[in-house]
Amino acid sequence: MADTVSAPRSLPLTDLSEDERMFRDQVRQFAEDEVRPLVSKMDQEARIPRELIDACFELGIMGIEIPDEHGGAGATFFMSVLVVEELARVDASLAVLVDVQNTLVNNALLRWGTADQKSRYLPALASKWVGAYALSEAGSGSDAFALACRAHDRGDHFELTGRKLWITNAAEADLFVVMATVDPARGYKGITSFLVERSFPGFQIGKKEDKLGIRASSTCELILEGCRVPRENVLGEVGKGYKIAIETLNEGRIGIGAQMVGVAQGSYDHGMRYAQERQQFGRPIADFQAVQFLLAELATEIEASRLLTYNAARLRDTGASFIKEAAMAKLFASRAAEHVTSKVVEIYGGYGFTREYPVEKYFRDQKVGQIYEGTTNMQLMVIAKQILGKMQ
Ligand SMILES: Cc1cc2nc3c(=O)[nH]c(=O)nc-3n(C[C@H](O)[C@H](O)[C@H](O)COP(=O)(O)OP(=O)(O)OC[C@H]3O[C@@H](n4cnc5c(N)ncnc54)[C@H](O)[C@@H]3O)c2cc1C
């Protein structure tokens, strides 16, 4: 017999390393002990208390991939995904705050920041500063590169003028990654990315949106009126902002996939418990096969969403191509979250329709998963482009 050595069996995607399990468990505990008691109040008051954000910094979940030397946890992108999932299981608003910080802002700086920018901003982002990411405008959403915000080159600084809309974390943030164009005639090749501090002259936060879901997460307009940004705060190269936007959003949408997995799981956990407690016709409703089959369907959808999301995150960490997988994860997980949260409201019957029970909030919170960081149609466009191997 030839000496055959069988290849080592690949681990299941959901198999966590010791470090990953410990980190996940710590965040799960934090979400249960510190976040859950505040969820309903945060939703009603439409704000996240600063003390809770500070607790996130203390836990080390605001600088997950930031290296040790800059005060971060020096962990992986996959860890960020685990954190976002665990937080979203309890509260999708806090999850998106942490998600934007890690997958968009820290990521953009880690990838494109100069050594000087990293040493100026990463320690702050790991310890006290919330970050925000500002691409969208009133007239440019899916067509993001039609943005109108202007950046005038004044030699040692740029002057930014325009408005940004829908900016997550804007109420709390100290640092904003802002996309503006140095020359609209150059189309997407004019788009440039800037690191804008809240205290820069000419920078203001505008109207805060009153939303259907993730109500505690702040979503505001930014008003830039000749906002003075030092030249050394250009992130990457002038005219290469479009690349930063595309590439950070490719990664960011894995985070939204994780948020949707968490929302679906959190809602399902409630549905599962309730189905075993609620008695009708003299027995728990979970005794009825129709309810059992529904729970089985929902569990399968959550599992599939998690596998797609973990796969995309693990591909990203290994340096493999993940664009198609990331878009598929967000597409599928956001649809699954819509279905799961809707069905859990039905499992609760009339009680599910009231604010006294937690499940209507999951139903409201999931909807944004099909809108931000690229709508469902935009994910389908990305996937189609990848599978057809051509530009749309
Ligand atoms: C709560 C919240 C938080 C957000 N946070 C941020 C943030 O932090 N930073 C940021 O920059 N932006 C943020 N956004 C903005 C978000 O990314 C945009 O809302 C999203 O990209 C969609 O853009 P739009 O709202 O202009 O919709 P539109 O682009 O006008 O789309 C409307 C509809 O038309 C469809 N559509 C458009 N073009 C096409 C096409 N070519 N083919 C097929 N269908 C098409 C869309 O799929 C959608 O269904 C946030 C939005 C929300 C709601």
XYZ file of C-alpha atoms and ligand atoms in Angstrom:
445
model
C 0.000 0.000 0.000
C 1.284 3.437 -0.860
C 2.033 5.620 2.082
C -0.959 7.900 1.953
C -1.331 10.745 4.378
C -4.856 12.026 4.496
C -5.123 15.812 4.426
C -6.126 17.273 7.788
C -9.880 17.704 7.948
C -10.905 21.344 7.813
C -12.574 22.588 10.948
C -16.250 23.492 10.802
C -16.761 27.218 10.242
C -18.504 27.557 13.568
C -15.675 25.870 15.466
C -14.115 28.619 17.576
C -10.530 28.756 18.781
C -9.949 29.078 22.509
C -9.313 32.832 22.115
C -12.411 33.313 19.976
C -14.593 31.416 22.442
C -13.281 33.376 25.407
C -13.776 36.707 23.650
C -17.279 35.722 22.532
C -18.264 34.540 26.000
C -16.997 37.736 27.580
C -19.049 39.851 25.173
C -22.092 37.609 25.657
C -21.866 38.105 29.414
C -21.484 41.858 28.969
C -24.492 41.974 26.640
C -26.649 40.032 29.099
C -25.538 41.825 32.277
C -24.896 45.386 31.147
C -26.844 45.888 27.947
C -30.064 43.891 28.254
C -31.407 45.829 31.263
C -31.081 49.075 29.265
C -32.480 47.974 25.910
C -36.063 49.123 26.255
C -35.108 52.495 27.778
C -32.507 53.114 25.059
C -35.107 52.357 22.399
C -37.631 54.704 24.001
C -35.153 57.503 24.607
C -33.437 56.950 21.239
C -29.967 57.198 22.702
C -27.133 55.039 23.968
C -25.864 56.250 27.354
C -22.244 57.391 27.291
C -21.452 55.076 30.222
C -22.375 52.075 28.073
C -20.095 53.280 25.272
C -17.309 53.739 27.835
C -17.915 50.181 29.012
C -17.423 49.004 25.406
C -14.057 50.771 25.353
C -13.119 49.136 28.656
C -14.025 45.729 27.318
C -11.682 46.277 24.363
C -14.373 45.950 21.697
C -13.923 49.385 20.120
C -10.455 48.616 18.794
C -10.615 44.916 18.034
C -8.161 44.864 15.124
C -6.106 47.825 16.324
C -2.645 46.495 17.169
C -1.400 46.300 20.689
C 1.124 49.092 20.209
C -1.754 51.515 19.520
C -3.752 50.299 22.506
C -6.112 47.911 20.698
C -6.905 44.240 21.172
C -4.765 43.185 18.171
C -7.395 40.589 17.251
C -8.944 39.488 13.945
C -11.790 40.677 11.751
C -13.575 37.449 12.627
C -13.546 38.520 16.278
C -15.321 41.750 15.274
C -17.977 39.633 13.604
C -18.444 37.577 16.769
C -18.740 40.746 18.853
C -21.300 42.352 16.534
C -23.376 39.154 16.492
C -23.367 38.843 20.280
C -24.312 42.480 20.823
C -27.049 42.367 18.165
C -28.578 39.354 19.858
C -29.397 41.754 22.680
C -29.416 45.180 21.037
C -28.891 45.970 17.354
C -28.193 49.661 18.035
C -25.178 49.089 20.240
C -24.081 46.419 17.753
C -24.034 48.893 14.858
C -22.137 51.466 16.899
C -19.402 48.904 17.537
C -19.644 47.583 13.984
C -19.095 50.964 12.297
C -16.198 51.702 14.644
C -14.401 48.446 13.869
C -15.317 47.363 10.365
C -15.421 50.788 8.719
C -13.491 53.455 10.621
C -10.670 51.505 12.299
C -10.365 49.325 9.231
C -10.003 52.263 6.850
C -7.304 53.780 9.069
C -5.455 50.510 9.509
C -5.420 49.909 5.792
C -4.833 53.381 4.350
C -3.643 55.516 7.243
C -0.096 56.918 7.284
C 2.109 56.091 10.279
C 1.400 59.605 11.569
C -2.385 59.239 11.158
C -2.296 55.870 12.887
C -0.366 57.170 15.854
C -2.611 60.243 16.113
C -5.931 58.448 15.850
C -5.759 54.725 16.603
C -4.959 55.087 20.333
C -7.924 57.473 20.682
C -10.240 55.143 18.743
C -9.209 52.215 20.935
C -9.755 54.093 24.198
C -12.309 56.906 23.996
C -13.222 58.213 20.533
C -16.215 56.954 18.619
C -15.810 56.977 14.834
C -18.287 57.535 12.001
C -18.186 56.938 8.280
C -19.735 59.528 5.978
C -20.362 58.624 2.361
C -24.110 59.043 1.718
C -25.836 62.295 0.830
C -29.434 63.323 0.113
C -28.899 62.825 -3.623
C -26.451 59.925 -3.552
C -27.204 56.657 -1.810
C -26.898 53.559 -3.994
C -25.256 55.834 -6.565
C -22.690 56.755 -3.907
C -20.117 58.189 -6.273
C -22.536 60.853 -7.448
C -21.735 62.629 -4.179
C -21.693 66.426 -4.270
C -19.716 67.342 -1.147
C -16.779 69.482 -2.398
C -13.198 69.577 -1.169
C -11.289 72.669 -2.299
C -7.508 72.375 -2.248
C -6.035 75.347 -0.351
C -2.453 74.127 -0.247
C -1.750 73.155 3.343
C -5.409 72.327 3.932
C -8.665 71.432 2.183
C -11.979 73.187 2.658
C -14.948 70.842 2.709
C -18.394 72.135 1.838
C -21.600 70.139 1.575
C -23.920 67.898 3.525
C -23.828 64.245 4.462
C -26.950 62.316 5.381
C -27.706 59.192 7.411
C -24.466 59.153 9.337
C -24.449 56.439 12.008
C -22.729 57.356 15.310
C -22.684 61.056 14.337
C -24.117 62.191 17.693
C -21.353 60.439 19.643
C -18.428 60.500 17.213
C -15.210 62.467 17.554
C -13.704 61.349 14.254
C -15.400 61.123 10.866
C -14.144 59.502 7.684
C -15.696 61.870 5.133
C -15.822 61.345 1.373
C -15.808 64.481 -0.788
C -14.814 65.305 -4.355
C -11.890 67.505 -5.312
C -13.336 67.871 -8.816
C -16.824 66.733 -9.862
C -15.678 66.717 -13.521
C -13.377 63.805 -12.668
C -16.326 61.625 -11.636
C -15.448 58.892 -9.162
C -11.738 59.693 -9.667
C -12.244 62.980 -7.834
C -13.476 61.328 -4.658
C -11.134 61.732 -1.734
C -11.329 60.510 1.804
C -10.660 62.839 4.748
C -10.195 62.350 8.491
C -12.336 65.049 10.035
C -12.368 65.769 13.749
C -15.585 66.946 15.299
C -13.801 70.069 16.588
C -12.582 71.219 13.149
C -13.894 74.700 12.269
C -16.836 74.598 9.861
C -18.055 71.189 10.992
C -21.512 70.715 12.504
C -23.937 67.925 13.269
C -27.382 68.543 11.772
C -30.768 66.897 12.183
C -31.048 63.537 13.912
C -33.388 61.044 12.205
C -36.419 59.634 14.026
C -36.348 56.021 12.887
C -38.426 52.826 12.667
C -35.697 50.640 14.175
C -32.226 50.790 15.729
C -33.667 53.864 17.398
C -30.898 54.197 19.975
C -28.274 54.346 17.236
C -27.795 57.971 16.190
C -28.275 58.738 12.489
C -27.614 62.389 11.661
C -26.871 64.870 8.967
C -23.383 66.427 8.807
C -23.068 70.048 7.758
C -19.717 71.108 6.334
C -19.319 74.824 5.689
C -15.793 75.543 4.545
C -14.643 72.922 7.049
C -10.862 73.250 7.349
C -9.109 69.882 7.137
C -5.293 69.819 7.262
C -3.653 68.245 4.217
C -2.082 65.582 6.440
C -5.627 64.353 7.145
C -6.213 63.083 3.622
C -6.713 59.340 4.046
C -4.967 57.474 1.231
C -4.364 59.456 -1.931
C -6.284 62.385 -3.383
C -8.704 60.914 -5.931
C -8.558 57.412 -4.442
C -11.421 57.797 -1.984
C -13.665 55.651 -4.172
C -11.322 52.707 -3.633
C -11.393 53.225 0.128
C -15.200 53.427 0.048
C -15.627 50.288 -2.051
C -13.131 48.228 -0.110
C -14.239 49.238 3.376
C -17.876 48.610 2.463
C -16.977 45.166 1.102
C -15.726 44.345 4.590
C -18.360 46.343 6.420
C -21.201 44.357 4.934
C -19.893 41.207 6.610
C -20.432 43.112 9.862
C -24.025 43.853 8.838
C -24.447 40.152 8.071
C -23.280 39.471 11.636
C -25.666 42.083 12.999
C -28.549 40.368 11.181
C -27.481 36.927 12.467
C -27.525 38.341 15.999
C -30.916 40.014 15.570
C -32.424 36.811 14.168
C -30.877 34.688 16.922
C -31.992 37.043 19.705
C -35.547 37.076 18.391
C -35.567 33.298 17.868
C -34.325 32.686 21.440
C -37.400 34.527 22.710
C -39.696 32.632 20.323
C -38.265 29.303 21.376
C -38.769 29.997 25.072
C -42.247 31.418 24.619
C -43.395 28.473 22.481
C -42.547 26.117 25.337
C -44.265 28.256 27.979
C -47.435 29.415 26.256
C -50.310 26.995 26.799
C -53.258 26.649 24.422
C -55.653 23.714 24.099
C -54.176 22.397 27.348
C -50.558 22.123 26.215
C -47.568 24.240 25.221
C -47.889 25.600 21.674
C -44.465 23.999 20.961
C -46.297 20.638 21.106
C -48.071 21.461 17.855
C -46.212 20.241 14.816
C -46.927 23.436 12.889
C -45.045 25.415 15.539
C -42.233 22.850 15.696
C -41.782 22.997 11.921
C -41.732 26.773 12.012
C -39.005 26.757 14.689
C -37.063 24.222 12.622
C -37.291 26.446 9.515
C -36.144 29.498 11.441
C -33.245 27.646 13.079
C -32.102 26.500 9.631
C -32.232 30.029 8.209
C -30.176 31.356 11.121
C -27.619 28.588 10.746
C -27.267 29.268 7.018
C -26.869 33.024 7.668
C -24.213 32.374 10.285
C -22.272 30.013 8.007
C -22.285 32.521 5.137
C -21.189 35.309 7.465
C -18.452 33.347 9.218
C -17.179 32.054 5.899
C -16.887 35.582 4.476
C -15.122 36.793 7.642
C -12.705 33.884 7.709
C -11.933 34.349 4.004
C -11.207 38.018 4.688
C -8.834 37.106 7.537
C -6.911 34.666 5.370
C -6.455 37.277 2.640
C -8.590 35.345 0.140
C -11.154 37.000 -2.096
C -14.426 37.511 -0.223
C -16.433 40.123 -2.155
C -19.094 37.744 -3.477
C -19.310 35.863 -0.176
C -19.676 39.108 1.808
C -22.523 40.319 -0.405
C -24.219 36.908 -0.210
C -23.900 36.902 3.571
C -25.519 40.313 3.937
C -28.219 39.566 1.356
C -29.187 36.251 2.901
C -28.807 37.170 6.569
C -30.883 40.352 6.233
C -33.694 38.479 4.487
C -33.532 35.675 7.050
C -33.656 38.225 9.886
C -36.785 39.757 8.360
C -38.481 36.361 8.142
C -37.372 35.115 11.566
C -38.339 38.274 13.465
C -41.702 38.443 11.713
C -42.514 34.817 12.511
C -41.456 35.231 16.153
C -43.980 38.091 16.468
C -46.586 35.572 15.244
C -45.413 32.925 17.734
C -46.146 35.467 20.472
C -49.629 36.062 19.015
C -51.229 39.315 20.160
C -48.572 39.819 22.827
C -45.938 39.954 20.101
C -47.641 42.988 18.668
C -47.237 45.020 21.839
C -44.301 46.979 23.210
C -44.576 45.101 26.495
C -42.730 42.174 24.928
C -39.310 42.366 23.326
C -40.034 40.774 19.955
C -41.572 43.718 18.088
C -38.299 45.601 18.565
C -36.308 42.874 16.813
C -38.814 43.082 13.951
C -38.276 46.861 13.695
C -34.505 46.641 14.099
C -33.912 44.137 11.299
C -35.361 46.218 8.471
C -32.323 48.437 8.061
C -30.222 45.378 7.233
C -31.686 45.443 3.737
C -30.929 49.130 3.315
C -27.590 50.282 4.725
C -24.133 49.439 3.424
C -25.782 48.680 0.101
C -29.447 47.798 -0.401
C -30.548 44.282 -1.328
C -30.473 45.249 -5.010
C -26.902 46.513 -4.633
C -25.849 43.193 -3.074
C -27.472 41.367 -5.995
C -25.558 43.622 -8.396
C -22.265 42.828 -6.640
C -22.981 39.084 -6.717
C -24.074 39.178 -10.379
C -20.942 41.097 -11.316
C -18.787 38.545 -9.507
C -20.454 35.469 -10.978
C -20.643 36.885 -14.492
C -17.114 38.210 -14.232
C -17.870 41.535 -15.851
C -18.702 45.131 -15.092
C -22.408 45.989 -14.977
C -30.241 53.877 9.732
C -29.311 54.183 8.613
C -27.963 54.345 8.887
C -27.076 54.661 7.858
N -25.758 54.875 8.142
C -24.922 55.348 7.174
C -23.588 55.729 7.494
O -23.126 55.598 8.626
N -22.819 56.246 6.511
C -23.276 56.421 5.229
O -22.512 56.902 4.393
N -24.550 56.060 4.892
C -25.368 55.529 5.833
N -26.667 55.173 5.524
C -27.149 55.381 4.172
C -27.384 54.093 3.421
O -26.169 53.500 3.076
C -28.276 54.416 2.204
O -29.562 54.699 2.710
C -28.309 53.280 1.219
O -27.086 53.171 0.566
C -29.422 53.462 0.190
O -29.369 54.729 -0.387
P -30.704 55.612 -0.490
O -31.305 55.655 0.882
O -30.352 56.898 -1.123
O -31.663 54.782 -1.396
P -31.671 54.793 -3.040
O -30.287 54.639 -3.559
O -32.461 55.973 -3.495
O -32.477 53.488 -3.305
C -33.904 53.419 -3.264
C -34.335 52.069 -3.855
O -33.941 52.016 -5.237
C -33.179 50.841 -5.459
N -32.159 51.124 -6.491
C -31.365 52.224 -6.617
N -30.548 52.102 -7.659
C -30.830 50.903 -8.233
C -30.326 50.188 -9.364
N -29.331 50.674 -10.117
N -30.847 48.984 -9.648
C -31.832 48.456 -8.898
N -32.353 49.075 -7.807
C -31.872 50.282 -7.496
C -32.551 50.498 -4.131
O -32.188 49.137 -4.051
C -33.662 50.885 -3.169
O -34.565 49.825 -3.030
C -27.555 54.808 6.536
C -28.926 54.602 6.262
C -29.793 54.302 7.280
C -31.246 54.115 6.971
